[in-house]
Amino acid sequence: MRKNKKLKLVCLLLLLVGIVSIGSYVYLHRSVPNVVANGGGAEDTSFVKNMTDEELKEYLQEKADKSKFHLKLDTNMVFNAANEVGTVNILNPASNQYGIRVQTRLEGQNKVIYDSGLIKPKQYVEAGELKANLKRGVYKTQSTVTYYELADSSTKIGETAVVGQLSVNN
């Protein structure tokens, strides 16, 4: 009888130790939820609650449009001669919120051979001049498109690289 009581006590103790061990493991290895907080300088969006579905849709579309860069660039620049005006075809569409500037270099070189200057939205540049005297041939180019704030053209927003080619026919 005494042996039976001891055995029950040992089993109860082992069960208690097991429960405490499992509880401790679960407590120590639980995942803490990630808390996403609105940053101190973030935009106040409390007015969104009072918008109709249509107004909210327009607001979100405007935000999305401002976060995108648009550009139409002919990647094949053509010049009859290096010292003549050639075809460049660059469009900054009306949907764009930023001014753009295209600077073209020959592949592997740092010298700018074409610079569009600042192109505002709704502007199209069809022709341009080279800043270098190139011989007849077809050259691989890399154009750097830089996006600028319209209110302050010295404020750079972003940059994109476009690979293309330049043909000098004579």
GROMACS .gro file of N, CA and C in nm:
model
  510
    1MET      N    1   0.080  -0.117   0.000
    1MET     CA    2   0.000   0.000   0.000
    1MET      C    3   0.086   0.126   0.000
    2ARG      N    4   0.189   0.120   0.079
    2ARG     CA    5   0.280   0.232   0.087
    2ARG      C    6   0.353   0.254  -0.045
    3LYS      N    7   0.388   0.145  -0.113
    3LYS     CA    8   0.454   0.152  -0.243
    3LYS      C    9   0.361   0.217  -0.345
    4ASN      N   10   0.236   0.182  -0.339
    4ASN     CA   11   0.136   0.235  -0.429
    4ASN      C   12   0.121   0.387  -0.412
    5LYS      N   13   0.122   0.434  -0.289
    5LYS     CA   14   0.112   0.577  -0.260
    5LYS      C   15   0.234   0.652  -0.313
    6LYS      N   16   0.352   0.591  -0.293
    6LYS     CA   17   0.476   0.652  -0.342
    6LYS      C   18   0.472   0.663  -0.494
    7LEU      N   19   0.427   0.559  -0.560
    7LEU     CA   20   0.420   0.557  -0.706
    7LEU      C   21   0.325   0.666  -0.756
    8LYS      N   22   0.210   0.679  -0.691
    8LYS     CA   23   0.114   0.783  -0.728
    8LYS      C   24   0.174   0.923  -0.708
    9LEU      N   25   0.247   0.941  -0.599
    9LEU     CA   26   0.310   1.069  -0.570
    9LEU      C   27   0.416   1.104  -0.674
   10VAL      N   28   0.497   1.005  -0.713
   10VAL     CA   29   0.600   1.026  -0.816
   10VAL      C   30   0.535   1.060  -0.950
   11CYS      N   31   0.429   0.987  -0.986
   11CYS     CA   32   0.358   1.015  -1.112
   11CYS      C   33   0.299   1.155  -1.112
   12LEU      N   34   0.239   1.193  -1.000
   12LEU     CA   35   0.181   1.326  -0.987
   12LEU      C   36   0.288   1.434  -0.999
   13LEU      N   37   0.402   1.412  -0.937
   13LEU     CA   38   0.513   1.507  -0.943
   13LEU      C   39   0.566   1.519  -1.087
   14LEU      N   40   0.583   1.405  -1.156
   14LEU     CA   41   0.628   1.407  -1.296
   14LEU      C   42   0.527   1.480  -1.385
   15LEU      N   43   0.400   1.457  -1.361
   15LEU     CA   44   0.296   1.524  -1.437
   15LEU      C   45   0.301   1.675  -1.415
   16LEU      N   46   0.320   1.715  -1.290
   16LEU     CA   47   0.331   1.856  -1.256
   16LEU      C   48   0.453   1.920  -1.321
   17VAL      N   49   0.567   1.852  -1.317
   17VAL     CA   50   0.691   1.902  -1.381
   17VAL      C   51   0.669   1.913  -1.532
   18GLY      N   52   0.602   1.816  -1.591
   18GLY     CA   53   0.574   1.819  -1.736
   18GLY      C   54   0.487   1.938  -1.774
   19ILE      N   55   0.382   1.962  -1.696
   19ILE     CA   56   0.292   2.074  -1.725
   19ILE      C   57   0.365   2.207  -1.711
   20VAL      N   58   0.445   2.222  -1.607
   20VAL     CA   59   0.522   2.346  -1.587
   20VAL      C   60   0.622   2.363  -1.701
   21SER      N   61   0.688   2.254  -1.744
   21SER     CA   62   0.786   2.263  -1.854
   21SER      C   63   0.719   2.307  -1.984
   22ILE      N   64   0.607   2.245  -2.017
   22ILE     CA   65   0.536   2.280  -2.140
   22ILE      C   66   0.486   2.424  -2.134
   23GLY      N   67   0.432   2.464  -2.021
   23GLY     CA   68   0.385   2.602  -2.004
   23GLY      C   69   0.498   2.702  -2.019
   24SER      N   70   0.613   2.673  -1.960
   24SER     CA   71   0.729   2.762  -1.972
   24SER      C   72   0.776   2.772  -2.116
   25TYR      N   73   0.781   2.659  -2.186
   25TYR     CA   74   0.825   2.657  -2.326
   25TYR      C   75   0.732   2.743  -2.412
   26VAL      N   76   0.603   2.723  -2.397
   26VAL     CA   77   0.505   2.800  -2.475
   26VAL      C   78   0.517   2.949  -2.444
   27TYR      N   79   0.531   2.984  -2.318
   27TYR     CA   80   0.542   3.124  -2.278
   27TYR      C   81   0.667   3.189  -2.335
   28LEU      N   82   0.780   3.120  -2.327
   28LEU     CA   83   0.907   3.178  -2.372
   28LEU      C   84   0.921   3.181  -2.523
   29HIS      N   85   0.850   3.095  -2.594
   29HIS     CA   86   0.865   3.088  -2.740
   29HIS      C   87   0.744   3.141  -2.815
   30ARG      N   88   0.659   3.213  -2.748
   30ARG     CA   89   0.543   3.269  -2.818
   30ARG      C   90   0.591   3.383  -2.908
   31SER      N   91   0.519   3.407  -3.016
   31SER     CA   92   0.557   3.516  -3.106
   31SER      C   93   0.483   3.642  -3.065
   32VAL      N   94   0.556   3.749  -3.055
   32VAL     CA   95   0.499   3.877  -3.017
   32VAL      C   96   0.446   3.942  -3.144
   33PRO      N   97   0.322   3.987  -3.147
   33PRO     CA   98   0.269   4.047  -3.269
   33PRO      C   99   0.344   4.175  -3.304
   34ASN      N  100   0.365   4.193  -3.436
   34ASN     CA  101   0.429   4.315  -3.484
   34ASN      C  102   0.329   4.429  -3.476
   35VAL      N  103   0.370   4.537  -3.416
   35VAL     CA  104   0.283   4.653  -3.402
   35VAL      C  105   0.327   4.756  -3.505
   36VAL      N  106   0.234   4.795  -3.590
   36VAL     CA  107   0.262   4.897  -3.689
   36VAL      C  108   0.201   5.026  -3.637
   37ALA      N  109   0.287   5.122  -3.611
   37ALA     CA  110   0.239   5.248  -3.555
   37ALA      C  111   0.253   5.358  -3.659
   38ASN      N  112   0.164   5.452  -3.655
   38ASN     CA  113   0.171   5.568  -3.741
   38ASN      C  114   0.285   5.655  -3.693
   39GLY      N  115   0.383   5.679  -3.781
   39GLY     CA  116   0.500   5.758  -3.743
   39GLY      C  117   0.463   5.899  -3.705
   40GLY      N  118   0.547   5.963  -3.627
   40GLY     CA  119   0.519   6.097  -3.577
   40GLY      C  120   0.496   6.199  -3.687
   41GLY      N  121   0.572   6.192  -3.797
   41GLY     CA  122   0.560   6.292  -3.902
   41GLY      C  123   0.468   6.249  -4.014
   42ALA      N  124   0.394   6.142  -3.996
   42ALA     CA  125   0.310   6.091  -4.103
   42ALA      C  126   0.191   6.184  -4.129
   43GLU      N  127   0.140   6.173  -4.249
   43GLU     CA  128   0.028   6.256  -4.292
   43GLU      C  129  -0.099   6.218  -4.216
   44ASP      N  130  -0.180   6.318  -4.180
   44ASP     CA  131  -0.306   6.294  -4.111
   44ASP      C  132  -0.409   6.247  -4.213
   45THR      N  133  -0.460   6.127  -4.196
   45THR     CA  134  -0.558   6.073  -4.289
   45THR      C  135  -0.694   6.051  -4.224
   46SER      N  136  -0.720   6.118  -4.113
   46SER     CA  137  -0.847   6.101  -4.043
   46SER      C  138  -0.966   6.148  -4.128
   47PHE      N  139  -0.941   6.238  -4.222
   47PHE     CA  140  -1.048   6.289  -4.308
   47PHE      C  141  -1.103   6.182  -4.401
   48VAL      N  142  -1.029   6.074  -4.421
   48VAL     CA  143  -1.072   5.967  -4.511
   48VAL      C  144  -1.204   5.905  -4.465
   49LYS      N  145  -1.229   5.903  -4.335
   49LYS     CA  146  -1.353   5.845  -4.281
   49LYS      C  147  -1.477   5.915  -4.335
   50ASN      N  148  -1.465   6.043  -4.367
   50ASN     CA  149  -1.581   6.122  -4.410
   50ASN      C  150  -1.597   6.124  -4.562
   51MET      N  151  -1.514   6.050  -4.636
   51MET     CA  152  -1.521   6.051  -4.782
   51MET      C  153  -1.621   5.948  -4.834
   52THR      N  154  -1.681   5.982  -4.949
   52THR     CA  155  -1.764   5.883  -5.017
   52THR      C  156  -1.670   5.784  -5.086
   53ASP      N  157  -1.725   5.675  -5.135
   53ASP     CA  158  -1.642   5.576  -5.205
   53ASP      C  159  -1.573   5.639  -5.326
   54GLU      N  160  -1.645   5.723  -5.398
   54GLU     CA  161  -1.589   5.787  -5.518
   54GLU      C  162  -1.476   5.883  -5.481
   55GLU      N  163  -1.497   5.963  -5.376
   55GLU     CA  164  -1.392   6.056  -5.331
   55GLU      C  165  -1.268   5.981  -5.284
   56LEU      N  166  -1.289   5.870  -5.213
   56LEU     CA  167  -1.177   5.789  -5.165
   56LEU      C  168  -1.101   5.730  -5.283
   57LYS      N  169  -1.174   5.684  -5.383
   57LYS     CA  170  -1.111   5.627  -5.503
   57LYS      C  171  -1.025   5.733  -5.574
   58GLU      N  172  -1.078   5.854  -5.589
   58GLU     CA  173  -1.003   5.963  -5.652
   58GLU      C  174  -0.880   6.000  -5.570
   59TYR      N  175  -0.896   6.006  -5.438
   59TYR     CA  176  -0.784   6.039  -5.349
   59TYR      C  177  -0.673   5.935  -5.361
   60LEU      N  178  -0.709   5.807  -5.358
   60LEU     CA  179  -0.609   5.701  -5.368
   60LEU      C  180  -0.543   5.700  -5.505
   61GLN      N  181  -0.620   5.728  -5.612
   61GLN     CA  182  -0.563   5.732  -5.746
   61GLN      C  183  -0.463   5.846  -5.758
   62GLU      N  184  -0.496   5.961  -5.700
   62GLU     CA  185  -0.405   6.076  -5.702
   62GLU      C  186  -0.274   6.041  -5.630
   63LYS      N  187  -0.285   5.974  -5.514
   63LYS     CA  188  -0.166   5.932  -5.439
   63LYS      C  189  -0.082   5.836  -5.523
   64ALA      N  190  -0.148   5.742  -5.590
   64ALA     CA  191  -0.076   5.645  -5.673
   64ALA      C  192  -0.008   5.713  -5.790
   65ASP      N  193  -0.076   5.809  -5.855
   65ASP     CA  194  -0.017   5.880  -5.968
   65ASP      C  195   0.106   5.958  -5.926
   66LYS      N  196   0.103   6.017  -5.807
   66LYS     CA  197   0.218   6.095  -5.761
   66LYS      C  198   0.337   6.005  -5.727
   67SER      N  199   0.313   5.879  -5.702
   67SER     CA  200   0.423   5.790  -5.665
   67SER      C  201   0.485   5.722  -5.787
   68LYS      N  202   0.431   5.746  -5.907
   68LYS     CA  203   0.483   5.683  -6.028
   68LYS      C  204   0.552   5.786  -6.117
   69PHE      N  205   0.651   5.739  -6.191
   69PHE     CA  206   0.719   5.821  -6.290
   69PHE      C  207   0.678   5.771  -6.428
   70HIS      N  208   0.646   5.864  -6.515
   70HIS     CA  209   0.608   5.828  -6.651
   70HIS      C  210   0.706   5.893  -6.748
   71LEU      N  211   0.728   5.825  -6.861
   71LEU     CA  212   0.824   5.875  -6.959
   71LEU      C  213   0.806   5.797  -7.088
   72LYS      N  214   0.818   5.866  -7.199
   72LYS     CA  215   0.825   5.799  -7.329
   72LYS      C  216   0.954   5.844  -7.393
   73LEU      N  217   1.041   5.748  -7.420
   73LEU     CA  218   1.175   5.779  -7.471
   73LEU      C  219   1.207   5.683  -7.584
   74ASP      N  220   1.238   5.738  -7.701
   74ASP     CA  221   1.283   5.656  -7.813
   74ASP      C  222   1.426   5.613  -7.783
   75THR      N  223   1.450   5.484  -7.773
   75THR     CA  224   1.584   5.436  -7.737
   75THR      C  225   1.680   5.435  -7.855
   76ASN      N  226   1.632   5.473  -7.973
   76ASN     CA  227   1.717   5.478  -8.092
   76ASN      C  228   1.729   5.623  -8.139
   77MET      N  229   1.837   5.691  -8.100
   77MET     CA  230   1.860   5.829  -8.143
   77MET      C  231   1.929   5.825  -8.280
   78VAL      N  232   1.883   5.910  -8.373
   78VAL     CA  233   1.937   5.908  -8.509
   78VAL      C  234   1.984   6.048  -8.548
   79PHE      N  235   2.109   6.055  -8.596
   79PHE     CA  236   2.169   6.180  -8.644
   79PHE      C  237   2.226   6.155  -8.782
   80ASN      N  238   2.196   6.247  -8.878
   80ASN     CA  239   2.257   6.234  -9.010
   80ASN      C  240   2.406   6.259  -9.003
   81ALA      N  241   2.446   6.355  -8.919
   81ALA     CA  242   2.587   6.383  -8.894
   81ALA      C  243   2.598   6.428  -8.749
   82ALA      N  244   2.715   6.409  -8.690
   82ALA     CA  245   2.734   6.440  -8.548
   82ALA      C  246   2.715   6.588  -8.518
   83ASN      N  247   2.741   6.675  -8.617
   83ASN     CA  248   2.729   6.819  -8.594
   83ASN      C  249   2.594   6.875  -8.639
   84GLU      N  250   2.499   6.789  -8.670
   84GLU     CA  251   2.365   6.832  -8.711
   84GLU      C  252   2.262   6.793  -8.605
   85VAL      N  253   2.146   6.857  -8.614
   85VAL     CA  254   2.036   6.823  -8.525
   85VAL      C  255   1.983   6.685  -8.565
   86GLY      N  256   1.956   6.602  -8.464
   86GLY     CA  257   1.906   6.467  -8.490
   86GLY      C  258   1.777   6.439  -8.416
   87THR      N  259   1.723   6.320  -8.436
   87THR     CA  260   1.597   6.279  -8.376
   87THR      C  261   1.621   6.212  -8.241
   88VAL      N  262   1.555   6.264  -8.135
   88VAL     CA  263   1.570   6.206  -8.001
   88VAL      C  264   1.438   6.155  -7.943
   89ASN      N  265   1.326   6.220  -7.969
   89ASN     CA  266   1.191   6.179  -7.928
   89ASN      C  267   1.179   6.145  -7.779
   90ILE      N  268   1.159   6.248  -7.698
   90ILE     CA  269   1.138   6.232  -7.554
   90ILE      C  270   1.008   6.302  -7.517
   91LEU      N  271   0.920   6.232  -7.448
   91LEU     CA  272   0.792   6.288  -7.406
   91LEU      C  273   0.779   6.276  -7.255
   92ASN      N  274   0.749   6.389  -7.192
   92ASN     CA  275   0.713   6.389  -7.050
   92ASN      C  276   0.561   6.404  -7.048
   93PRO      N  277   0.486   6.295  -7.029
   93PRO     CA  278   0.340   6.300  -7.041
   93PRO      C  279   0.272   6.389  -6.938
   94ALA      N  280   0.152   6.432  -6.971
   94ALA     CA  281   0.075   6.519  -6.882
   94ALA      C  282   0.046   6.450  -6.749
   95SER      N  283   0.039   6.317  -6.750
   95SER     CA  284   0.009   6.242  -6.627
   95SER      C  285   0.126   6.242  -6.529
   96ASN      N  286   0.243   6.283  -6.575
   96ASN     CA  287   0.361   6.285  -6.488
   96ASN      C  288   0.354   6.405  -6.395
   97GLN      N  289   0.400   6.389  -6.273
   97GLN     CA  290   0.398   6.495  -6.173
   97GLN      C  291   0.533   6.566  -6.160
   98TYR      N  292   0.632   6.525  -6.241
   98TYR     CA  293   0.768   6.574  -6.222
   98TYR      C  294   0.830   6.619  -6.354
   99GLY      N  295   0.928   6.709  -6.343
   99GLY     CA  296   1.008   6.745  -6.458
   99GLY      C  297   1.114   6.638  -6.478
  100ILE      N  298   1.157   6.616  -6.603
  100ILE     CA  299   1.260   6.516  -6.629
  100ILE      C  300   1.376   6.577  -6.707
  101ARG      N  301   1.490   6.513  -6.695
  101ARG     CA  302   1.609   6.553  -6.770
  101ARG      C  303   1.676   6.424  -6.817
  102VAL      N  304   1.707   6.417  -6.945
  102VAL     CA  305   1.771   6.298  -7.002
  102VAL      C  306   1.914   6.333  -7.040
  103GLN      N  307   2.008   6.258  -6.985
  103GLN     CA  308   2.149   6.273  -7.019
  103GLN      C  309   2.199   6.140  -7.074
  104THR      N  310   2.255   6.145  -7.195
  104THR     CA  311   2.297   6.022  -7.262
  104THR      C  312   2.449   6.016  -7.271
  105ARG      N  313   2.502   5.897  -7.243
  105ARG     CA  314   2.645   5.869  -7.251
  105ARG      C  315   2.666   5.747  -7.339
  106LEU      N  316   2.783   5.739  -7.402
  106LEU     CA  317   2.818   5.617  -7.472
  106LEU      C  318   2.845   5.510  -7.367
  107GLU      N  319   2.810   5.387  -7.398
  107GLU     CA  320   2.827   5.277  -7.303
  107GLU      C  321   2.973   5.268  -7.257
  108GLY      N  322   2.993   5.265  -7.127
  108GLY     CA  323   3.127   5.252  -7.070
  108GLY      C  324   3.203   5.383  -7.057
  109GLN      N  325   3.139   5.495  -7.091
  109GLN     CA  326   3.205   5.625  -7.081
  109GLN      C  327   3.125   5.717  -6.989
  110ASN      N  328   3.194   5.815  -6.931
  110ASN     CA  329   3.127   5.908  -6.838
  110ASN      C  330   3.086   6.039  -6.903
  111LYS      N  331   3.140   6.071  -7.019
  111LYS     CA  332   3.113   6.199  -7.083
  111LYS      C  333   2.970   6.202  -7.140
  112VAL      N  334   2.895   6.307  -7.102
  112VAL     CA  335   2.758   6.325  -7.153
  112VAL      C  336   2.767   6.372  -7.297
  113ILE      N  337   2.701   6.298  -7.388
  113ILE     CA  338   2.702   6.337  -7.530
  113ILE      C  339   2.570   6.401  -7.573
  114TYR      N  340   2.466   6.386  -7.489
  114TYR     CA  341   2.339   6.453  -7.516
  114TYR      C  342   2.276   6.490  -7.382
  115ASP      N  343   2.221   6.611  -7.374
  115ASP     CA  344   2.153   6.658  -7.253
  115ASP      C  345   2.025   6.730  -7.296
  116SER      N  346   1.912   6.680  -7.252
  116SER     CA  347   1.783   6.737  -7.294
  116SER      C  348   1.749   6.867  -7.223
  117GLY      N  349   1.811   6.893  -7.108
  117GLY     CA  350   1.765   7.002  -7.024
  117GLY      C  351   1.637   6.958  -6.955
  118LEU      N  352   1.576   7.045  -6.875
  118LEU     CA  353   1.456   7.009  -6.801
  118LEU      C  354   1.335   7.008  -6.894
  119ILE      N  355   1.262   6.897  -6.893
  119ILE     CA  356   1.141   6.881  -6.973
  119ILE      C  357   1.023   6.873  -6.876
  120LYS      N  358   0.931   6.967  -6.886
  120LYS     CA  359   0.816   6.971  -6.796
  120LYS      C  360   0.707   6.877  -6.848
  121PRO      N  361   0.610   6.841  -6.761
  121PRO     CA  362   0.498   6.760  -6.808
  121PRO      C  363   0.428   6.826  -6.926
  122LYS      N  364   0.379   6.747  -7.019
  122LYS     CA  365   0.312   6.789  -7.142
  122LYS      C  366   0.411   6.840  -7.246
  123GLN      N  367   0.541   6.829  -7.222
  123GLN     CA  368   0.638   6.876  -7.321
  123GLN      C  369   0.699   6.757  -7.396
  124TYR      N  370   0.730   6.782  -7.524
  124TYR     CA  371   0.785   6.680  -7.612
  124TYR      C  372   0.910   6.737  -7.679
  125VAL      N  373   1.018   6.663  -7.674
  125VAL     CA  374   1.141   6.704  -7.742
  125VAL      C  375   1.162   6.607  -7.857
  126GLU      N  376   1.156   6.660  -7.979
  126GLU     CA  377   1.169   6.576  -8.098
  126GLU      C  378   1.313   6.570  -8.147
  127ALA      N  379   1.384   6.682  -8.136
  127ALA     CA  380   1.519   6.689  -8.193
  127ALA      C  381   1.617   6.744  -8.091
  128GLY      N  382   1.744   6.713  -8.112
  128GLY     CA  383   1.849   6.761  -8.023
  128GLY      C  384   1.985   6.755  -8.090
  129GLU      N  385   2.083   6.814  -8.024
  129GLU     CA  386   2.219   6.817  -8.077
  129GLU      C  387   2.313   6.738  -7.986
  130LEU      N  388   2.412   6.677  -8.048
  130LEU     CA  389   2.514   6.604  -7.972
  130LEU      C  390   2.618   6.701  -7.917
  131LYS      N  391   2.677   6.667  -7.805
  131LYS     CA  392   2.784   6.748  -7.745
  131LYS      C  393   2.921   6.691  -7.779
  132ALA      N  394   2.923   6.591  -7.865
  132ALA     CA  395   3.050   6.528  -7.903
  132ALA      C  396   3.049   6.504  -8.054
  133ASN      N  397   3.167   6.508  -8.112
  133ASN     CA  398   3.181   6.484  -8.255
  133ASN      C  399   3.210   6.335  -8.276
  134LEU      N  400   3.106   6.260  -8.308
  134LEU     CA  401   3.121   6.116  -8.325
  134LEU      C  402   3.135   6.081  -8.473
  135LYS      N  403   3.211   5.978  -8.500
  135LYS     CA  404   3.226   5.929  -8.637
  135LYS      C  405   3.101   5.850  -8.676
  136ARG      N  406   3.089   5.825  -8.804
  136ARG     CA  407   2.977   5.747  -8.856
  136ARG      C  408   2.976   5.609  -8.788
  137GLY      N  409   2.855   5.564  -8.750
  137GLY     CA  410   2.843   5.432  -8.688
  137GLY      C  411   2.724   5.422  -8.595
  138VAL      N  412   2.711   5.306  -8.536
  138VAL     CA  413   2.605   5.280  -8.440
  138VAL      C  414   2.671   5.256  -8.304
  139TYR      N  415   2.625   5.329  -8.204
  139TYR     CA  416   2.686   5.324  -8.070
  139TYR      C  417   2.582   5.278  -7.968
  140LYS      N  418   2.627   5.198  -7.873
  140LYS     CA  419   2.540   5.161  -7.760
  140LYS      C  420   2.544   5.276  -7.660
  141THR      N  421   2.427   5.309  -7.605
  141THR     CA  422   2.419   5.423  -7.513
  141THR      C  423   2.350   5.384  -7.382
  142GLN      N  424   2.372   5.469  -7.283
  142GLN     CA  425   2.296   5.459  -7.158
  142GLN      C  426   2.248   5.599  -7.125
  143SER      N  427   2.117   5.613  -7.119
  143SER     CA  428   2.057   5.742  -7.086
  143SER      C  429   2.015   5.740  -6.940
  144THR      N  430   2.051   5.844  -6.868
  144THR     CA  431   2.009   5.860  -6.730
  144THR      C  432   1.894   5.959  -6.728
  145VAL      N  433   1.778   5.912  -6.683
  145VAL     CA  434   1.661   5.997  -6.673
  145VAL      C  435   1.649   6.038  -6.527
  146THR      N  436   1.657   6.169  -6.501
  146THR     CA  437   1.649   6.220  -6.365
  146THR      C  438   1.516   6.294  -6.350
  147TYR      N  439   1.445   6.266  -6.241
  147TYR     CA  440   1.315   6.328  -6.213
  147TYR      C  441   1.333   6.437  -6.108
  148TYR      N  442   1.274   6.554  -6.136
  148TYR     CA  443   1.287   6.670  -6.047
  148TYR      C  444   1.150   6.721  -6.004
  149GLU      N  445   1.147   6.777  -5.884
  149GLU     CA  446   1.027   6.844  -5.832
  149GLU      C  447   1.000   6.965  -5.921
  150LEU      N  448   0.875   6.987  -5.961
  150LEU     CA  449   0.843   7.101  -6.048
  150LEU      C  450   0.861   7.235  -5.978
  151ALA      N  451   0.823   7.243  -5.851
  151ALA     CA  452   0.832   7.369  -5.778
  151ALA      C  453   0.977   7.412  -5.758
  152ASP      N  454   1.068   7.316  -5.745
  152ASP     CA  455   1.209   7.345  -5.722
  152ASP      C  456   1.291   7.247  -5.806
  153SER      N  457   1.332   7.291  -5.924
  153SER     CA  458   1.399   7.199  -6.017
  153SER      C  459   1.535   7.151  -5.969
  154SER      N  460   1.582   7.200  -5.855
  154SER     CA  461   1.708   7.149  -5.801
  154SER      C  462   1.683   7.031  -5.706
  155THR      N  463   1.556   7.004  -5.674
  155THR     CA  464   1.523   6.893  -5.586
  155THR      C  465   1.503   6.766  -5.669
  156LYS      N  466   1.599   6.677  -5.659
  156LYS     CA  467   1.598   6.552  -5.735
  156LYS      C  468   1.509   6.450  -5.664
  157ILE      N  469   1.416   6.389  -5.738
  157ILE     CA  470   1.323   6.291  -5.683
  157ILE      C  471   1.372   6.149  -5.705
  158GLY      N  472   1.426   6.120  -5.822
  158GLY     CA  473   1.471   5.984  -5.853
  158GLY      C  474   1.545   5.980  -5.985
  159GLU      N  475   1.590   5.860  -6.019
  159GLU     CA  476   1.671   5.842  -6.139
  159GLU      C  477   1.644   5.703  -6.197
  160THR      N  478   1.649   5.695  -6.332
  160THR     CA  479   1.631   5.569  -6.402
  160THR      C  480   1.733   5.562  -6.514
  161ALA      N  481   1.785   5.443  -6.541
  161ALA     CA  482   1.879   5.424  -6.652
  161ALA      C  483   1.807   5.351  -6.765
  162VAL      N  484   1.829   5.398  -6.888
  162VAL     CA  485   1.768   5.338  -7.006
  162VAL      C  486   1.878   5.307  -7.106
  163VAL      N  487   1.883   5.182  -7.152
  163VAL     CA  488   1.984   5.141  -7.249
  163VAL      C  489   1.926   5.161  -7.389
  164GLY      N  490   2.009   5.207  -7.482
  164GLY     CA  491   1.962   5.230  -7.618
  164GLY      C  492   2.078   5.232  -7.716
  165GLN      N  493   2.052   5.295  -7.831
  165GLN     CA  494   2.159   5.309  -7.929
  165GLN      C  495   2.148   5.443  -8.000
  166LEU      N  496   2.260   5.486  -8.054
  166LEU     CA  497   2.269   5.613  -8.125
  166LEU      C  498   2.331   5.584  -8.261
  167SER      N  499   2.268   5.633  -8.366
  167SER     CA  500   2.319   5.612  -8.501
  167SER      C  501   2.363   5.744  -8.560
  168VAL      N  502   2.486   5.747  -8.612
  168VAL     CA  503   2.536   5.862  -8.687
  168VAL      C  504   2.554   5.812  -8.830
  169ASN      N  505   2.477   5.869  -8.924
  169ASN     CA  506   2.473   5.815  -9.060
  169ASN      C  507   2.584   5.864  -9.151
  170ASN      N  508   2.638   5.984  -9.130
  170ASN     CA  509   2.746   6.035  -9.217
  170ASN      C  510   2.863   6.082  -9.136
   0.00000   0.00000   0.00000
